[in-house]
Amino acid sequence: MSVRRFLPIAAAVLAASLTACNPSAAKDESDSKPPAESASTSAGADPSAAQGAPTGGGGLSLADAIAKIPAADEVRDGYKRDSFKHWIDEDHDSCSTRNEVLIAEAVEKPEQGARCALTGGEWLSYYDEVTVTDAKKLDIDHMVPLAEAWDSGASAWDADRRMRYANDLDAERSLVAVTAKTNRSKADKDPAEWMPPAESAQCTYLADWTATKLRWKLTADAKERTALEKLATDCPDTAVTYETAP
């Protein structure tokens, strides 16, 4: 059974402010980002990891963590959303990955009925500081969207690893419950193209994005890295911790 070590969203936002400056059942990520013209990942590399990626780390400054993300051009060729099987019920308790996130991140826990039907509850969408009391109005966001992950190295993974990525309950911020509005606005964009609207979310988001890239040994292209480095200057006290995915 996979057990996710969640922080409640309210606690995460509070921690971020102290240390930094910090429809529904399925997400529709746009495929609008144009494919890169070439890839710099060397042939014959380990398909589960980009060359040069670190094996693990903790307590890094945001700037140092960004510097550890391997560099490569992005390639969208061949991407299909269904290449990532998601919202599975890994532990066979009738709760899908989506509902596991909703239960874990609730500020006030929902009631859990037959087949993990959820009623009631309250959530804080940290992207826009909106309180939500209807789970149907929340999306579960892949911190690094599936299409972006594909562009950044997941195209070389096998189906099992892509499924584990899409249902990553073992990292606190790989998946996050947020308003459908902000999730749809983000779509498949990286921080060069989209950041959360709430000022309080900026540094937390950068740390979560960077930690996810490092956890899964995903790459960053030049535009993304430049944006991350520029945005990180406003977050000098933000720390990044992560564990490399098996």
Short mmCIF file of C-alpha atoms in Angstrom, two decimals, residues 8 13 19 29 35 37 53 73 145 166 171 209 213:
data_model
loop_
_atom_site.label_atom_id
_atom_site.label_comp_id
_atom_site.label_asym_id
_atom_site.label_seq_id
_atom_site.Cartn_x
_atom_site.Cartn_y
_atom_site.Cartn_z
CA PRO A 8 -2.74 19.79 5.25
CA VAL A 13 0.50 27.74 3.19
CA THR A 19 9.89 30.33 5.23
CA GLU A 29 -4.44 19.57 -19.67
CA PRO A 35 7.10 20.89 -29.48
CA GLU A 37 12.76 21.34 -32.48
CA ALA A 53 19.89 14.25 -12.37
CA ASP A 73 15.16 20.66 -24.87
CA PRO A 145 1.51 18.45 -15.74
CA ALA A 166 0.38 10.14 -12.41
CA ALA A 171 5.33 12.87 -2.15
CA TRP A 209 7.54 22.40 -8.99
CA LYS A 213 11.18 17.76 -11.28
#
